[in-house]
Coordinates of C-alpha atoms in Angstrom, one line a residue:
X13 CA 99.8 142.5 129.9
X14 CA 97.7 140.7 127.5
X15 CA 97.8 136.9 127.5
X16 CA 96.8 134.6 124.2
X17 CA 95.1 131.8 125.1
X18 CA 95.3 128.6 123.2
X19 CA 91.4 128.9 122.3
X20 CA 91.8 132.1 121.1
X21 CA 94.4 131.2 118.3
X22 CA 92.6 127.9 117.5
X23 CA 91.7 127.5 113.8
X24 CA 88.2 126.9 113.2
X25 CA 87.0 122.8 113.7
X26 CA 86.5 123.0 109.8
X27 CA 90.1 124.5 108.7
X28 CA 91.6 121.8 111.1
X29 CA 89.2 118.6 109.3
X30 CA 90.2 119.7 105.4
X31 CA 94.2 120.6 106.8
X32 CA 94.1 117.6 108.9
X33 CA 92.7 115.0 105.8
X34 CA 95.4 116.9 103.5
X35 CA 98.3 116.0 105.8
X36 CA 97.1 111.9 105.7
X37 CA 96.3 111.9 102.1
X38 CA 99.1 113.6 101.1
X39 CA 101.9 110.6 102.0
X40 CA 99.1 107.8 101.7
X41 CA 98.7 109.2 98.1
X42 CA 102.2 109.0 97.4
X43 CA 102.4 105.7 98.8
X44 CA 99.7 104.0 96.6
X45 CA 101.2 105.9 93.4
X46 CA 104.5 104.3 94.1
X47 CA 103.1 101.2 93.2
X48 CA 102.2 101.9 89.7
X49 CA 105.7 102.9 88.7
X50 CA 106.7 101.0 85.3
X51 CA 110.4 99.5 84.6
X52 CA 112.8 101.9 83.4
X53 CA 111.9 104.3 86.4
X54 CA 109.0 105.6 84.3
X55 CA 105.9 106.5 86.3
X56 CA 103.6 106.5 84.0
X57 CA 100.0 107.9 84.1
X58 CA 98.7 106.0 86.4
X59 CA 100.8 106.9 89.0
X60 CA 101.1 110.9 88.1
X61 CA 97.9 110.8 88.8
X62 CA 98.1 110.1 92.7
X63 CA 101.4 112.1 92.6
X64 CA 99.3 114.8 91.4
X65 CA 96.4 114.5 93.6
X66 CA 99.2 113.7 96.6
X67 CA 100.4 117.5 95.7
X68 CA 97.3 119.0 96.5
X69 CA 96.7 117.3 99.4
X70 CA 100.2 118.5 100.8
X71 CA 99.8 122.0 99.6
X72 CA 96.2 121.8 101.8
X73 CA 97.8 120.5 104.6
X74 CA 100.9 121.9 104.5
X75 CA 99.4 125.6 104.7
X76 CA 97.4 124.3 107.7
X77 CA 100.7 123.7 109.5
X78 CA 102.2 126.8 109.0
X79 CA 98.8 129.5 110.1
X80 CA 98.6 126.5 113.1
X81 CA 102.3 127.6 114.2
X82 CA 102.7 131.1 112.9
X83 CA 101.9 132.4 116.5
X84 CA 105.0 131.0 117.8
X85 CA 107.2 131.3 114.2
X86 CA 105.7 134.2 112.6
X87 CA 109.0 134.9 110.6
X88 CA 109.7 131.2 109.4
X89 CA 106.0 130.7 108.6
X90 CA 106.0 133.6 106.3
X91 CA 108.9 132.4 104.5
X92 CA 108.3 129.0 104.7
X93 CA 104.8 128.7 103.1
X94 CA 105.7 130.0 100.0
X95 CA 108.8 128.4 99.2
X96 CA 107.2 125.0 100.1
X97 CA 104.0 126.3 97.8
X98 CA 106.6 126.2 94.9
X99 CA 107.8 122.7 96.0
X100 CA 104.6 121.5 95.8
X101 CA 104.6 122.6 92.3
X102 CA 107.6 121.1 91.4
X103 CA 105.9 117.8 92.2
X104 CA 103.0 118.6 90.4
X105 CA 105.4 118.8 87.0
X106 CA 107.3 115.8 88.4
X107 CA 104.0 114.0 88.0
X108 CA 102.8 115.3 84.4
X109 CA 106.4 114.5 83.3
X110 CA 106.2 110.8 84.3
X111 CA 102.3 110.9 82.3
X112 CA 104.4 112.1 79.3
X113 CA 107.0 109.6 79.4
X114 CA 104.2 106.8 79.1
X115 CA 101.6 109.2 76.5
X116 CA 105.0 109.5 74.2
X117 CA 106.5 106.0 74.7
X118 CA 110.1 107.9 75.8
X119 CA 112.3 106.6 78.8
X120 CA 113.4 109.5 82.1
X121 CA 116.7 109.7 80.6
X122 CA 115.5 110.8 77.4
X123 CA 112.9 113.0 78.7
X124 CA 115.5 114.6 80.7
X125 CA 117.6 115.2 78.0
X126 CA 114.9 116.7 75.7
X127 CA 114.6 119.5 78.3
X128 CA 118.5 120.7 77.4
X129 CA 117.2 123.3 75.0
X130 CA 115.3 124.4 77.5
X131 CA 117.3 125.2 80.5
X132 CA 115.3 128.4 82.2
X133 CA 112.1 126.4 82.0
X134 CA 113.7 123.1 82.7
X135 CA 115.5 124.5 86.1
X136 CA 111.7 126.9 87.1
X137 CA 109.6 123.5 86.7
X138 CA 112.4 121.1 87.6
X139 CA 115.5 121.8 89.1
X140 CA 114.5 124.3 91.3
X141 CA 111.0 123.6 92.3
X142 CA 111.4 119.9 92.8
X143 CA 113.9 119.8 95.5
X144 CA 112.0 123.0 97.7
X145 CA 109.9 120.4 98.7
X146 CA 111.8 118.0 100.5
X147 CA 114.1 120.9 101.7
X148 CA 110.9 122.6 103.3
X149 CA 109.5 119.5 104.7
X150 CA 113.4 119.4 106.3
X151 CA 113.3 122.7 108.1
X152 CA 109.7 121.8 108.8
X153 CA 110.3 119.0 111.3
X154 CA 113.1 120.9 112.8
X155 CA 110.9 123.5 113.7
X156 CA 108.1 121.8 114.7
X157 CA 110.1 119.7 117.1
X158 CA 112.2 123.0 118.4
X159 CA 108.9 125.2 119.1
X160 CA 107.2 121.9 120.6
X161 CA 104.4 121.2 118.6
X162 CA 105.4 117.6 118.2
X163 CA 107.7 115.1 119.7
X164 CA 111.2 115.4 118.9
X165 CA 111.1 111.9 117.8
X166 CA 108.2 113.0 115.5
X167 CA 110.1 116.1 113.7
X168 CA 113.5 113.4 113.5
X169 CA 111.1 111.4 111.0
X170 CA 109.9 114.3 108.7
X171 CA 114.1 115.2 109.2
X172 CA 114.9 111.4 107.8
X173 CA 112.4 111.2 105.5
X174 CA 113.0 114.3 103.8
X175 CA 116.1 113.3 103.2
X176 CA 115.7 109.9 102.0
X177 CA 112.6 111.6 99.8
X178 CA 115.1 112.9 96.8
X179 CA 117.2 110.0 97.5
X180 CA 114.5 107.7 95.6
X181 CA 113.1 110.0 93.2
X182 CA 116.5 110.9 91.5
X183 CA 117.6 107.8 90.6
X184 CA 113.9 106.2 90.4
X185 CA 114.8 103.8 92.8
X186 CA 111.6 101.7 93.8
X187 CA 112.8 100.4 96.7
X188 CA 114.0 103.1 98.5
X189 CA 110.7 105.2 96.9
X190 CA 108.8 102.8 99.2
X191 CA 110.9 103.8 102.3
X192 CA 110.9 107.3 101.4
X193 CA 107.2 107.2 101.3
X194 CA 106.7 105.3 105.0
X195 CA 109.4 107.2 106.4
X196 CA 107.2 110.4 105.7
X197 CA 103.8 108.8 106.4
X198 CA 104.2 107.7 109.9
X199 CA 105.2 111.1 111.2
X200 CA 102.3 112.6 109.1
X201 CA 99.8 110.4 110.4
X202 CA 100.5 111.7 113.7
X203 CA 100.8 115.6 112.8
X204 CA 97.5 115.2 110.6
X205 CA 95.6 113.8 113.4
X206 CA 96.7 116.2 115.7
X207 CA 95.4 118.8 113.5
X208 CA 91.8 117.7 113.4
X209 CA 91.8 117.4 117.0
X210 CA 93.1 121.0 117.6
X211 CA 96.5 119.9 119.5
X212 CA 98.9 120.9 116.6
X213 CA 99.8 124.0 118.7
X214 CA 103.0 125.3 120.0
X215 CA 103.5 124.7 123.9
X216 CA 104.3 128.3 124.3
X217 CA 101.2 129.7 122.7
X218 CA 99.9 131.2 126.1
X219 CA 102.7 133.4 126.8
X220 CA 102.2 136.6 128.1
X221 CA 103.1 139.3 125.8
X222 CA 103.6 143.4 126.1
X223 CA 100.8 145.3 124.8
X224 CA 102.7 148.1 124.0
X225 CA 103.4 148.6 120.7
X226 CA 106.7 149.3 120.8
X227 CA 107.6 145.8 122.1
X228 CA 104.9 144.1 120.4
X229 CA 107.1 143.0 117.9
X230 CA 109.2 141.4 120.4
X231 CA 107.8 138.7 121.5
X232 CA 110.0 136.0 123.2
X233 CA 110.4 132.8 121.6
X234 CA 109.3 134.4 118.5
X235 CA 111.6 134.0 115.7

């Protein structure tokens, strides 16, 4: 029997610094953008640029979370991380649209409707991408609260806040883009912290496994 100890699957001190910064700047970036949002729902540049700059911050941190608990959710993690990559992305275009809407004087509603001829681009940028990313932040806190790696209370407010993320941006509702953007914050300020100090770790990490090959792939708790 081999066991796995905790120090052996703990990312390197400088992985856990850049993940750990990405997790806080991600929803602090998003926060400050919110502000510069223009009547009429229209973001305008100002603000896609920290909505930009807020998606690579989560796609930084974001992959941190998912090598940091692949021990204990090999399966999800592999699935996970590129489906919330894409989400990221779908931000990213949420961003540049709202910088278009200002560079071309046009209002959301129109620029939505000028995709219509476009419909297979529209729904790879768009309709598809955008929503991955609160869906994977979603199944994110479930997990991370069901394998241990945070409070249950913790994983509940990525949970809320995910949903209350699409809620806001749909609609272009300020108000609720505010709470949206505090609700997803607070539980990040905590999971990015924990990062940089090395505790974002499954509590079962140090279970014994077999060695043999046959029921290496096994493991249990491993799903």
């Amino acid at each position: 029997m081999t066991t796995y100890s905790q120090e052996a699957q703990e990312l390197p001190r400088s992985y856990r610094w850049i993940a750990g910064v990405g997790l806080l700047l991600g929803p602090a970036l998003s926060v400050v953008g919110t502000f510069y949002w223009q009547d009429g729902g229209v973001q305008g540049v100002d603000a896609a640029v920290f909505n930009v700059l807020s998606s690579l911050a989560w796609l930084v941190g974001l992959v941190g979370v998912f090598r940091a608990i692949e021990p204990r959710a090999p399966r999800y993690a592999a699935i996970a991380l590129p489906l919330a990559c894409y989400g990221v992305l779908g931000g990213v275009a949420f961003g540049l649209q709202g910088m278009h809407e200002e560079l071309f004087g046009v209002s959301h509603g129109d620029a939505v409707r000028l995709l219509e001829p476009y419909p297979v681009a529209a729904s790879l940028l768009f309709w598809f991408a955008g929503p991955l990313f609160p869906t994977s932040l979603f199944f994110l806190g479930l997990v991370l609260a069901r394998i241990r790696a945070v409070p249950v209370a913790i994983g509940g407010l990525i949970c809320l806040g995910a949903v209350v993320f699409p809620v806001s941006r749909i609609p272009r509702e300020v108000l609720v883009a505010h709470a949206a953007d505090l609700l997803l914050l607070l539980p990040f300020l905590y999971v990015g912290i924990q990062m940089i100090a090395g505790r974002l770790r499954p509590r079962a990490a140090t279970r014994s496994v077999p060695t043999s090959p046959a029921l290496a792939g096994d493991r249990a708790g491993t799903w």
